Coordinates of C-alpha atoms and ligand atoms in Angstrom, one line a residue:
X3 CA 0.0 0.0 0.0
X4 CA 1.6 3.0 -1.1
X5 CA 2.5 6.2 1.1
X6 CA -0.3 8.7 0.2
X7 CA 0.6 11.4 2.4
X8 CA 3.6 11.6 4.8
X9 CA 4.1 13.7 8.2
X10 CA 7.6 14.0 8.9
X11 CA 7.9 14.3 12.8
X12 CA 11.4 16.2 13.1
X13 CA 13.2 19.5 11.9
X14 CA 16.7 21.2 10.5
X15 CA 18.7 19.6 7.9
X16 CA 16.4 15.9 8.0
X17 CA 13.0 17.4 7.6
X18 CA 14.1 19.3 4.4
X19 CA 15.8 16.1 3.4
X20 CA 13.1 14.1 4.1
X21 CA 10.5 16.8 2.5
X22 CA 12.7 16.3 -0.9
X23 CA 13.1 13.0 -0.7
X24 CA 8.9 12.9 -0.6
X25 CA 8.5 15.4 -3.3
X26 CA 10.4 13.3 -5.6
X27 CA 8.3 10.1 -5.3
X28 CA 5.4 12.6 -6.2
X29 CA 4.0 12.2 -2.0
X30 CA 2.5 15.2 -0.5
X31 CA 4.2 16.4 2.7
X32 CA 3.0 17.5 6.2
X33 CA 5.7 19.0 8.6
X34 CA 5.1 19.0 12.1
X35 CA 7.0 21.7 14.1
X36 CA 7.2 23.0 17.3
X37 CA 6.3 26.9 18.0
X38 CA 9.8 27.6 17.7
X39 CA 10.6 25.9 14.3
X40 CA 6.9 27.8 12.4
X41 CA 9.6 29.9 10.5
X42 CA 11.7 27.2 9.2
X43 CA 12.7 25.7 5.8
X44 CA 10.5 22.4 6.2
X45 CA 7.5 24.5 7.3
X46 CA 7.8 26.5 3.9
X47 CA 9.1 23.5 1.8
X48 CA 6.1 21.2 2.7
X49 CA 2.3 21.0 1.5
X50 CA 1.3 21.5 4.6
X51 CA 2.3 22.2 8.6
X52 CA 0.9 22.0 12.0
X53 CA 2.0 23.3 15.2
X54 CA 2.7 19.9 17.6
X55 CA 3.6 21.9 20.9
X56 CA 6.1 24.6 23.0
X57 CA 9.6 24.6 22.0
X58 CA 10.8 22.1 24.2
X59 CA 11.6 19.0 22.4
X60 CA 10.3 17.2 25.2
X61 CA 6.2 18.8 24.6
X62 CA 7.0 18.6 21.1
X63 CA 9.2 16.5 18.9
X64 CA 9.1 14.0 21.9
X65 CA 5.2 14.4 21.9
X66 CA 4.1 11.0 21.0
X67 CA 0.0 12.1 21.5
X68 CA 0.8 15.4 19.5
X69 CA 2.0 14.0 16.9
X70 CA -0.7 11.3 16.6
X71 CA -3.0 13.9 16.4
X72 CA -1.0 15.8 14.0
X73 CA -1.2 12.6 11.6
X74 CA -5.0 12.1 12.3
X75 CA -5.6 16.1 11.9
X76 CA -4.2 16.4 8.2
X77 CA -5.2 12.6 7.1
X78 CA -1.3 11.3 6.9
X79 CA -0.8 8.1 6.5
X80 CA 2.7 7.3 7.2
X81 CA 5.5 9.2 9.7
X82 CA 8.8 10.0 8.7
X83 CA 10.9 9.8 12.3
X84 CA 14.4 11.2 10.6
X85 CA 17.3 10.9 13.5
X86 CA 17.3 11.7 17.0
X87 CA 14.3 12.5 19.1
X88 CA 11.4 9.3 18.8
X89 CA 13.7 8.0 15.7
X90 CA 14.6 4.9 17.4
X91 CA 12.0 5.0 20.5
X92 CA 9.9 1.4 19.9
X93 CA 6.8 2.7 21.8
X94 CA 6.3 5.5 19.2
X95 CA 6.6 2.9 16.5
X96 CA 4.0 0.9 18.0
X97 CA 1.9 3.7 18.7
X98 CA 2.1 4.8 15.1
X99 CA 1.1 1.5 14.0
X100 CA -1.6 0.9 16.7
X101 CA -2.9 4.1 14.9
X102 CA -3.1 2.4 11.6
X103 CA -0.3 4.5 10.0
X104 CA 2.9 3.6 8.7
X105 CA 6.1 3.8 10.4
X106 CA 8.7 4.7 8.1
X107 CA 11.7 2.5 10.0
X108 CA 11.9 -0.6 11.2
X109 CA 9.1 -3.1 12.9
X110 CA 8.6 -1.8 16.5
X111 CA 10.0 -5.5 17.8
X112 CA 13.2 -4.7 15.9
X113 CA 13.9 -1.5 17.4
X114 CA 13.2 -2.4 20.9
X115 CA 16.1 -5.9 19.7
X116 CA 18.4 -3.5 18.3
X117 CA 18.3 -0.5 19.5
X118 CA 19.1 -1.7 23.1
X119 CA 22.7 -1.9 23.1
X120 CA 23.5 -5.1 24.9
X121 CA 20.5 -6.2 23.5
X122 CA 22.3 -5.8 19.9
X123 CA 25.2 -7.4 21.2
X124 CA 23.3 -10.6 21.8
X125 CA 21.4 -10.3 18.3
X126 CA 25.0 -10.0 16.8
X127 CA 26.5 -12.6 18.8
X128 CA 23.7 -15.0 17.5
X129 CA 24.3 -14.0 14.1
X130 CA 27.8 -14.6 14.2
X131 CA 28.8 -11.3 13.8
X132 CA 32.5 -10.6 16.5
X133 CA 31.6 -8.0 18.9
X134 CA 33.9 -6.2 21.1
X135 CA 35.1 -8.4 24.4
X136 CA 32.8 -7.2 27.3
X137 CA 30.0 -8.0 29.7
X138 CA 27.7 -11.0 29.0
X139 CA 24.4 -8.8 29.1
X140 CA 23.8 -6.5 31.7
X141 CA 26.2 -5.5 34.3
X142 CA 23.6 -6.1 37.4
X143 CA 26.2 -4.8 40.3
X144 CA 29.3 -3.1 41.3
X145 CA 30.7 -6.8 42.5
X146 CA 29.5 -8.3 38.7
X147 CA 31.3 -5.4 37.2
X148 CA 34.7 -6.0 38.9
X149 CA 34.1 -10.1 38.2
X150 CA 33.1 -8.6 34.5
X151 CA 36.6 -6.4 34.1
X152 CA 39.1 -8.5 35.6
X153 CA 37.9 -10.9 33.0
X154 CA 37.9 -8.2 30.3
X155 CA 41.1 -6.8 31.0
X156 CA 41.5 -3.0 31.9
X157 CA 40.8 -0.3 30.8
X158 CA 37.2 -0.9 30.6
X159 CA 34.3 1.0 28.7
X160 CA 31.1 1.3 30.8
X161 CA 28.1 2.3 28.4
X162 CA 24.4 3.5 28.9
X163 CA 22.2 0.1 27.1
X164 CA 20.2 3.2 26.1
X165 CA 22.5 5.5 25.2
X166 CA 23.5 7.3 22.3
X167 CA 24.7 10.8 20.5
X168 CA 28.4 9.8 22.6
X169 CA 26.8 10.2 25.6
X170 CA 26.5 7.6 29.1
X171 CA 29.9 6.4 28.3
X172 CA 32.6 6.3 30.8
X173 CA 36.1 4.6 30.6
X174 CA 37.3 3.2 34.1
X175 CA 41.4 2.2 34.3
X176 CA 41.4 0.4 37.1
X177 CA 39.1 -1.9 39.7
X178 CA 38.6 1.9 41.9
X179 CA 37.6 3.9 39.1
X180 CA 35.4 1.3 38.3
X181 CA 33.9 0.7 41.6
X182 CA 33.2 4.7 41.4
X183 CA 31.8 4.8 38.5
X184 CA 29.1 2.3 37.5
X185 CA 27.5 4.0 40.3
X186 CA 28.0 7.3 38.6
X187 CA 27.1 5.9 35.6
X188 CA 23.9 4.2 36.6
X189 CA 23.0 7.6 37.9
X190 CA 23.4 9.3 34.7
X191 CA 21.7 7.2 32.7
X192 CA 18.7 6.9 34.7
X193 CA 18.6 10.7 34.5
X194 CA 19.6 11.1 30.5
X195 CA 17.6 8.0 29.1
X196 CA 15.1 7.1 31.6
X197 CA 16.9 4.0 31.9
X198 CA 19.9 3.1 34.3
X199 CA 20.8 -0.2 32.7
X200 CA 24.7 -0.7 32.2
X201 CA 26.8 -3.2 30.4
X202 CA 31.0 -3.0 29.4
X203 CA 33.3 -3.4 26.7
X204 CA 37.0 -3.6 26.4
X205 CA 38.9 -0.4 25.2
X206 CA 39.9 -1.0 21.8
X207 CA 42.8 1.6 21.9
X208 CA 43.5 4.0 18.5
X209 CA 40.1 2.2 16.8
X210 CA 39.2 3.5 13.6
X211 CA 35.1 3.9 13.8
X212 CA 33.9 1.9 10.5
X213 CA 29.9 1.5 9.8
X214 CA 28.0 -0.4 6.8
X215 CA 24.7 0.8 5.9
X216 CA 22.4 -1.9 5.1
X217 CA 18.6 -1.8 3.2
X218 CA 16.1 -4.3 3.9
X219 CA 12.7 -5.2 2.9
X220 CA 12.0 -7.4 6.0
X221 CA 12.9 -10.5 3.9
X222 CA 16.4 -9.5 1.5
X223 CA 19.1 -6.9 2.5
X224 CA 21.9 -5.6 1.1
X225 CA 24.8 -3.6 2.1
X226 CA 25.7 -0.4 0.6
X227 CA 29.2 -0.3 1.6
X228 CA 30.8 1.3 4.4
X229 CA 31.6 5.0 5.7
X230 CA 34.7 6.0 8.0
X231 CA 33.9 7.8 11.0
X232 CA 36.9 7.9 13.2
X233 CA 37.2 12.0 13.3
X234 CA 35.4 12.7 16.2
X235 CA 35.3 15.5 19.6
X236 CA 33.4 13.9 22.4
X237 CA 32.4 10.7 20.5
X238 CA 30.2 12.6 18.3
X239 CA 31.2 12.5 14.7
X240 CA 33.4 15.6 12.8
X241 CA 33.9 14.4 9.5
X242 CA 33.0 11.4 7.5
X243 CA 34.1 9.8 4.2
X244 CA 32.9 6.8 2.0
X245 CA 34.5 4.6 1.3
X246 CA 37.1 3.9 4.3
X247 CA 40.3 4.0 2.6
X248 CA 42.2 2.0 5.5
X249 CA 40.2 -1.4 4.4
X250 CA 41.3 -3.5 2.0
X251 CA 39.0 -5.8 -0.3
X252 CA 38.7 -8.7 1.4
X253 CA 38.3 -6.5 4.9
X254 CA 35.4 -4.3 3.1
X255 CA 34.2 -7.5 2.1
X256 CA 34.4 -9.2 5.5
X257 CA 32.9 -6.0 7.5
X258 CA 29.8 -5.7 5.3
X259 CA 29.3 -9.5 4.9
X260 CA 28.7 -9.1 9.1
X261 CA 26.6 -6.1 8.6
X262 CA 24.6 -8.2 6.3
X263 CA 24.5 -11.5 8.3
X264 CA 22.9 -9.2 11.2
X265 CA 20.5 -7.4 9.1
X266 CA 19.3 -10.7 7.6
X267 CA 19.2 -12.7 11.2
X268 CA 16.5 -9.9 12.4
X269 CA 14.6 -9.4 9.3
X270 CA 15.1 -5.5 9.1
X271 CA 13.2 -3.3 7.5
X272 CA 14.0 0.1 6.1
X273 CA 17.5 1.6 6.2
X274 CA 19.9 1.1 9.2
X275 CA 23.4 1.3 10.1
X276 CA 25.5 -1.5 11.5
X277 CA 28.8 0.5 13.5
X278 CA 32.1 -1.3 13.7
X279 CA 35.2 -0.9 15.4
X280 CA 38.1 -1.6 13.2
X281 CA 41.7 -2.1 14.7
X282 CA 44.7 -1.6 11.9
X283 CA 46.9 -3.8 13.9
X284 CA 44.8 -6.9 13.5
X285 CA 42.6 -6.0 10.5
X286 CA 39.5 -7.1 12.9
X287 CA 36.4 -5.8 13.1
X288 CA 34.0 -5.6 15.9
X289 CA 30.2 -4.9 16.1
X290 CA 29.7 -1.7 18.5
X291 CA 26.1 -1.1 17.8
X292 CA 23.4 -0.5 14.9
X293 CA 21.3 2.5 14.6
X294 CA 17.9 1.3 13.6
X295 CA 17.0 5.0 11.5
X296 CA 18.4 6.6 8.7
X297 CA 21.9 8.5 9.9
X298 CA 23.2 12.3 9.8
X299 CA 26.2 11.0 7.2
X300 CA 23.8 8.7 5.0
X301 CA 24.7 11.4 2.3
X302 CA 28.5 10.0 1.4
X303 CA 26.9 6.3 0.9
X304 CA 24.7 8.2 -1.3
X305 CA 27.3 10.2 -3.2
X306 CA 29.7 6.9 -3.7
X307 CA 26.4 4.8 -4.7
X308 CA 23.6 6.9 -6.3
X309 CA 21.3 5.5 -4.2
X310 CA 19.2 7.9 -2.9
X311 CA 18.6 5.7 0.6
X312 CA 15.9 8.9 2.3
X313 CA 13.8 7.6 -1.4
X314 CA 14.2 3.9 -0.8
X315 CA 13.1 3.7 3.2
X316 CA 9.8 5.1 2.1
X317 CA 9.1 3.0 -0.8
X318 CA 10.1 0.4 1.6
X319 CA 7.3 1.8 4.0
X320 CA 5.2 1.8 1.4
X321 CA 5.5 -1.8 0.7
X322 CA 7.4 -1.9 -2.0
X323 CA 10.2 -5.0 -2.2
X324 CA 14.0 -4.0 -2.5
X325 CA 14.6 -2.5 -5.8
X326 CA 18.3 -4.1 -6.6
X327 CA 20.4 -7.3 -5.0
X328 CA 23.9 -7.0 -3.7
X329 CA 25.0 -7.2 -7.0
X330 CA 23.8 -4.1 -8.3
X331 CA 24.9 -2.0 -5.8
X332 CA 28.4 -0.2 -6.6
X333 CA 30.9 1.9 -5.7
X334 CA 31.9 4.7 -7.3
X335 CA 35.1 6.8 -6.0
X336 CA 34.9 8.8 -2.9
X337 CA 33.1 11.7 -0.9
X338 CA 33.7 13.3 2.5
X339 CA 30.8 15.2 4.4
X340 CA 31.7 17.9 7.3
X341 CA 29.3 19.1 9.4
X342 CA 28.6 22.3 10.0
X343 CA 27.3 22.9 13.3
X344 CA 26.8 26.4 15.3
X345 CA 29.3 26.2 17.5
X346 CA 32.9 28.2 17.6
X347 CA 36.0 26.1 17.3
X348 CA 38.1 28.4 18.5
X349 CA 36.2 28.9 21.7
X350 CA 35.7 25.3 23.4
X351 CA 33.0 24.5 20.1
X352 CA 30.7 27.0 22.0
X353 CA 27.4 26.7 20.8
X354 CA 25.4 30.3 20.0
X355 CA 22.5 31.2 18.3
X356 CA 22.1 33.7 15.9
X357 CA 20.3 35.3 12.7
X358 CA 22.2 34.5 9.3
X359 CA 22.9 37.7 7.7
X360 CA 24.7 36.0 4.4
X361 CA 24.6 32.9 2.9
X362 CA 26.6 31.9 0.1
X363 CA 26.7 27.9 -1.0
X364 CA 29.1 26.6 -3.5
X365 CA 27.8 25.3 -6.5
X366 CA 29.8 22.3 -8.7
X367 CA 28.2 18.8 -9.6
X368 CA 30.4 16.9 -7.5
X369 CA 29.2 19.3 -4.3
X370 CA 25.7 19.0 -2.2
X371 CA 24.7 21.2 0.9
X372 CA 22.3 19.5 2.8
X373 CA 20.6 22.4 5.4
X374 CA 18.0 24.0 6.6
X375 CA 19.3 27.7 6.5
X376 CA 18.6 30.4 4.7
X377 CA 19.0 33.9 4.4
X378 CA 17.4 35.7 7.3
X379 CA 17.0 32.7 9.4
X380 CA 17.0 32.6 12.9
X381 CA 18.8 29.8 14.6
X382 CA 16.4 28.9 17.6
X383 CA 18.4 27.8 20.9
X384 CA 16.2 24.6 22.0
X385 CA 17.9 21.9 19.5
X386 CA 21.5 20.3 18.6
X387 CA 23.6 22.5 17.0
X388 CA 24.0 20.6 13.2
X389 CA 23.3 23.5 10.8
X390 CA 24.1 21.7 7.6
X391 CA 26.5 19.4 6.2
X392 CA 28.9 19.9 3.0
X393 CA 29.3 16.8 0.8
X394 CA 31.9 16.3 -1.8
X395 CA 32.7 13.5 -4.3
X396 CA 35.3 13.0 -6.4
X397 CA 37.2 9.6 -8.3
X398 CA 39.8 9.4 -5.3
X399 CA 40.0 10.3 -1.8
X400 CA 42.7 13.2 -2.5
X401 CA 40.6 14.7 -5.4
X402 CA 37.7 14.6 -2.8
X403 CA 39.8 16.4 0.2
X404 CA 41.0 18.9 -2.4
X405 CA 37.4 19.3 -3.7
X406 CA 36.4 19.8 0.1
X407 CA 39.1 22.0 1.1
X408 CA 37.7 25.1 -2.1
X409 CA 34.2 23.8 -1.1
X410 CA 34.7 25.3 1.9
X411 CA 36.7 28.2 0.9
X412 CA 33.3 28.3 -1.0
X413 CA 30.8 28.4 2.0
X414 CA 30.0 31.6 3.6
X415 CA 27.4 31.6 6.8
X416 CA 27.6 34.6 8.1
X417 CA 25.5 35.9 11.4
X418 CA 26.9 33.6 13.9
X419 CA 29.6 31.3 14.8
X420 CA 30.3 28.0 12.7
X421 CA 32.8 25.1 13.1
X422 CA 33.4 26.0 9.0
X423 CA 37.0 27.2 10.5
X424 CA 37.7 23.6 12.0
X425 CA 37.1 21.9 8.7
X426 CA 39.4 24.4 6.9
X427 CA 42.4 23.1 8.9
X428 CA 41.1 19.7 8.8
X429 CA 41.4 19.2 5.2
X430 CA 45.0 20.6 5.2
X431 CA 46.1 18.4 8.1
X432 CA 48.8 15.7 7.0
X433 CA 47.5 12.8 9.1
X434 CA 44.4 13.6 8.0
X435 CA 45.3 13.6 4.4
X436 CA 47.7 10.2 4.6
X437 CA 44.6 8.9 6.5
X438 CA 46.8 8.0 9.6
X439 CA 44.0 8.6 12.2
X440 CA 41.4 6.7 14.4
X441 CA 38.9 7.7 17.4
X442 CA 40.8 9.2 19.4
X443 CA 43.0 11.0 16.8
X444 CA 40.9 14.3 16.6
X445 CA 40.8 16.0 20.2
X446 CA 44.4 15.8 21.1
X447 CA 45.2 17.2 18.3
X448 CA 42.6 20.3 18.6
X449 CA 44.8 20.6 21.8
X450 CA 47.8 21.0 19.9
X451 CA 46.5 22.9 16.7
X452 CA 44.5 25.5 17.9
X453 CA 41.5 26.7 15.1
X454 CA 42.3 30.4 14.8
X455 CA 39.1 33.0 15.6
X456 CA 37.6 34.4 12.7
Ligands
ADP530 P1 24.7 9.5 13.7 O1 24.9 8.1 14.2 O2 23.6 9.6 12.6 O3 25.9 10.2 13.4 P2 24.3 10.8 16.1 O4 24.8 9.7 17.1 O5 25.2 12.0 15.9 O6 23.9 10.1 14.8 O7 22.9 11.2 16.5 C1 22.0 11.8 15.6 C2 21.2 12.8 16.3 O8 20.4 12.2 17.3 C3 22.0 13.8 17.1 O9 21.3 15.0 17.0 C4 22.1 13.3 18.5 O10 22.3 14.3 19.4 C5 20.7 12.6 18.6 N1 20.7 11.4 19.4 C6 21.2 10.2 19.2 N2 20.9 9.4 20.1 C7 20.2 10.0 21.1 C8 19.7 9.7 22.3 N3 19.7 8.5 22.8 N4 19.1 10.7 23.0 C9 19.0 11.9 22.6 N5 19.5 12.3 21.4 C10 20.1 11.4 20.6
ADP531 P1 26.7 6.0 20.8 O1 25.5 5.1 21.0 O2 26.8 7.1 21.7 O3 26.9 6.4 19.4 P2 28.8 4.0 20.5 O4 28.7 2.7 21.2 O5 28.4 4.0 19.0 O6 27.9 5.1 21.2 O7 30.2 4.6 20.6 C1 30.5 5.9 20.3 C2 32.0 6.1 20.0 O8 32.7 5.8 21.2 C3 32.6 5.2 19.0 O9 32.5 5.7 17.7 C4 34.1 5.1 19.4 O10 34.8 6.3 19.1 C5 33.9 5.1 20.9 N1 33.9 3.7 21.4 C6 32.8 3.0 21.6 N2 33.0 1.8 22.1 C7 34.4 1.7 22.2 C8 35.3 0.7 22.7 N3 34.9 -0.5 23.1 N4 36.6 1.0 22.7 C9 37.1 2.2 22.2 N5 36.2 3.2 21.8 C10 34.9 3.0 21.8
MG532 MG1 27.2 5.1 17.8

């Protein structure tokens, strides 16, 4: 049953994404907003808009009631989640289908399997798929976590089961720091996710972050390759290229053959991402997590594939079978995204409103500006700071970071602070452009290569 009318339940740079995405299968669009978002680019973009609640995400784009009615109100049949906020909350798929609409994302059982990380970790370990050496499920105590470590082998990661966005994770070095803080932890995570559940993982030290994205129908799935993530400040992701250029074949091969077995084992539906860790020494990879939604950097699998993935998930939605086997899906050279968030590098990535006075965007085939500004904008305080991102291709990865560095010589936001500055240096660093990096590459080096205020 095709999608007649979609509601997309999110804003910035995904609602307009998602809004495009619908306008091209020929679907009208309903964006729900919050009072603080009536001014922006989705809200003008789409057929049609309706207020869902106060600026606070929370009586808003967390509003699960609101945005029922919102559906109901202008006769949608299908929600688009995008990232973030209910994206990946099981309860809101179920309501949604409990409401006879259409969930564009996985089946509600999957998302509560998968989207629970030491759930995941089970799922994977079923499937056969290596996951990082930790805690057999849940860490239950203080005295299970010290049994749990000593096992392991210091240092130790302990994670929120319901975290995400790089936050409720906490490295302990030794049986006092740990005895500290799974208690600390446990705290947190109550507080940020409503849920205090803990489990732990062995550090896997100079990791490069390495995720597949996978398309399923709920019966086939297919990879469509893999994007490197390993530029990252506070374990939230910088800069992203497809493909990774530290993998060989048979290791591309190897890492999305997992990503597949997974996705198969659980029958997913829609488009998801499987994330990896990936040590150089060894050439192993192992299964950190899968984000059951369709990702902030899903843009460089779409540059290096021509598959337009936002398109897909809703034909998916709509009932539609997998339009190509493994086969058919290609790679073609290689594209980097930055994103662009409001915050100032040179100032501890201080995040700051503001209006934007100027906006200039540079225009070349191989170069796509996904965001929701526009001249005159105002950048409301309540949300993350992601303002856009800049997306280059090119035939190989030093055409792309050369394309990328007069890309950005290209972009002009002007009206408030943007982390443009960092990217500029970025694309001129030397580890960066020999590709000698991995997680925890990025911050000390901030430390020792200040970005210069603008
Ligand atoms: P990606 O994996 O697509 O790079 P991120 O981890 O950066 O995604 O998260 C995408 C968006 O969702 C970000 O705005 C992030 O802050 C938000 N987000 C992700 N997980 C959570 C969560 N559990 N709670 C709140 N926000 C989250
Ligand atoms: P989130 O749900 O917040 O995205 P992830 O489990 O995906 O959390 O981890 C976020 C980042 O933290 C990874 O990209 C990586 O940089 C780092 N990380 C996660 N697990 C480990 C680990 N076991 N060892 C080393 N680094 C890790
Ligand atoms: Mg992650």
């Amino acid at each position: 049953m095709a999608i007649k009318k979609l509601l997309i339940a999110n804003r910035g740079e995904i609602a307009v994404r998602v809004v495009r995405a619908a306008q091209g299968l020929g679907i009208p669009t309903v964006q729900a907003h919050s009072m603080a978002d009536a001014d922006s680019l989705a809200v003008k973009m789409a057929d049609e808009a309706v207020d869902i609640g106060p600026p606070h995400a929370a009586k808003s784009y967390l509003n699960i009631d609101a945005i029922l009615k919102a559906a109901r109100d202008t006769n949608a049949d299908a929600i688009h989640p995008g990232y973030g906020f209910l994206s990946e909350n099981a309860a809101f798929a179920q309501a949604v289908e409990d409401a006879g609409l259409i969930f564009v994302g996985p089946r509600p059982e999957t998302i509560s399997r998968l989207g629970d990380k030491a759930a995941a970790r089970e799922a994977a370990e079923t499937a056969k798929v290596p996951t990082v050496p930790g805690s057999d499920g849940l860490i239950e105590s203080t005295e299970a976590a010290k049994d749990a470590a000593s096992r392991i082998g210091y240092p130790v990661m302990i994670k929120a089961s319901a975290g995400g966005g790089g936050r409720g994770i906490k490295i302990a070095e030794n049986e006092s720091q740990l005895e500290k803080l799974v208690s600390e932890a446990r705290n947190e995570a109550q507080a940020a996710f409503g849920n205090g559940a803990l489990y732990m993982e062995k550090v896997i030290r100079n990791a490069r972050h390495i995720e597949v994205q996978v398309l399923g129908d709920g019966v086939n799935a297919v990879h469509c390759f893999e994007r490197e993530c390993s530029l990252q400040r506070r374990r939230q992701k910088v800069w992203e290229e497809a493909p990774s250029a530290a993998l060989n074949d048979s290791q591309r091969k190897a890492i999305c053959e997992s990503a597949v077995a997974l996705a198969r084992s659980v029958g997913y539906r829609g488009a998801g991402t499987l994330e990896f860790l990936f040590d150089d020494a060894s050439g192993e990879h192992y299964f950190i997590e899968m984000n059951t939604r369709i990702q902030v950097e899903h843009p460089v699998t779409e540059m290096i594939t021509g598959i337009d993935l936002v398109a897909e998930m809703i034909r998916i939605a709509g009932g539609e079978p997998l339009r190509f086997q493994q086969s058919d899906v290609t790679l073609n050279g290689h594209a980097i995204e930055c994103r662009i968030n409001a915050e100032d590098p040179s100032n501890n990535f201080m995040p700051g409103p503001g209006v934007i006075d100027r906006l200039s965007v540079p225009a070349a085939d191989h170069v796509r500006f996904d965001t929701m500004l526009y001249e005159g904008y105002q950048v409301p305080p309540f949300y993350d700071s992601l303002l856009g991102k800049l997306i280059v291709h090119g035939p190989d990865r030093q055409t792309a970071i050369d394309r990328m560095a007069e890309a950005l010589e290209g972009l002009t936001i002007d009206g408030l602070k943007t982390t443009i500055p960092l990217h500029r240096e970025l694309a001129k660093a030397a580890p960066i452009r020999s590709n000698d990096i991995h997680t925890q590459f990025l911050e000390p080096w901030l430390e020792a290569n200040p970005i210069p205020s603008e």
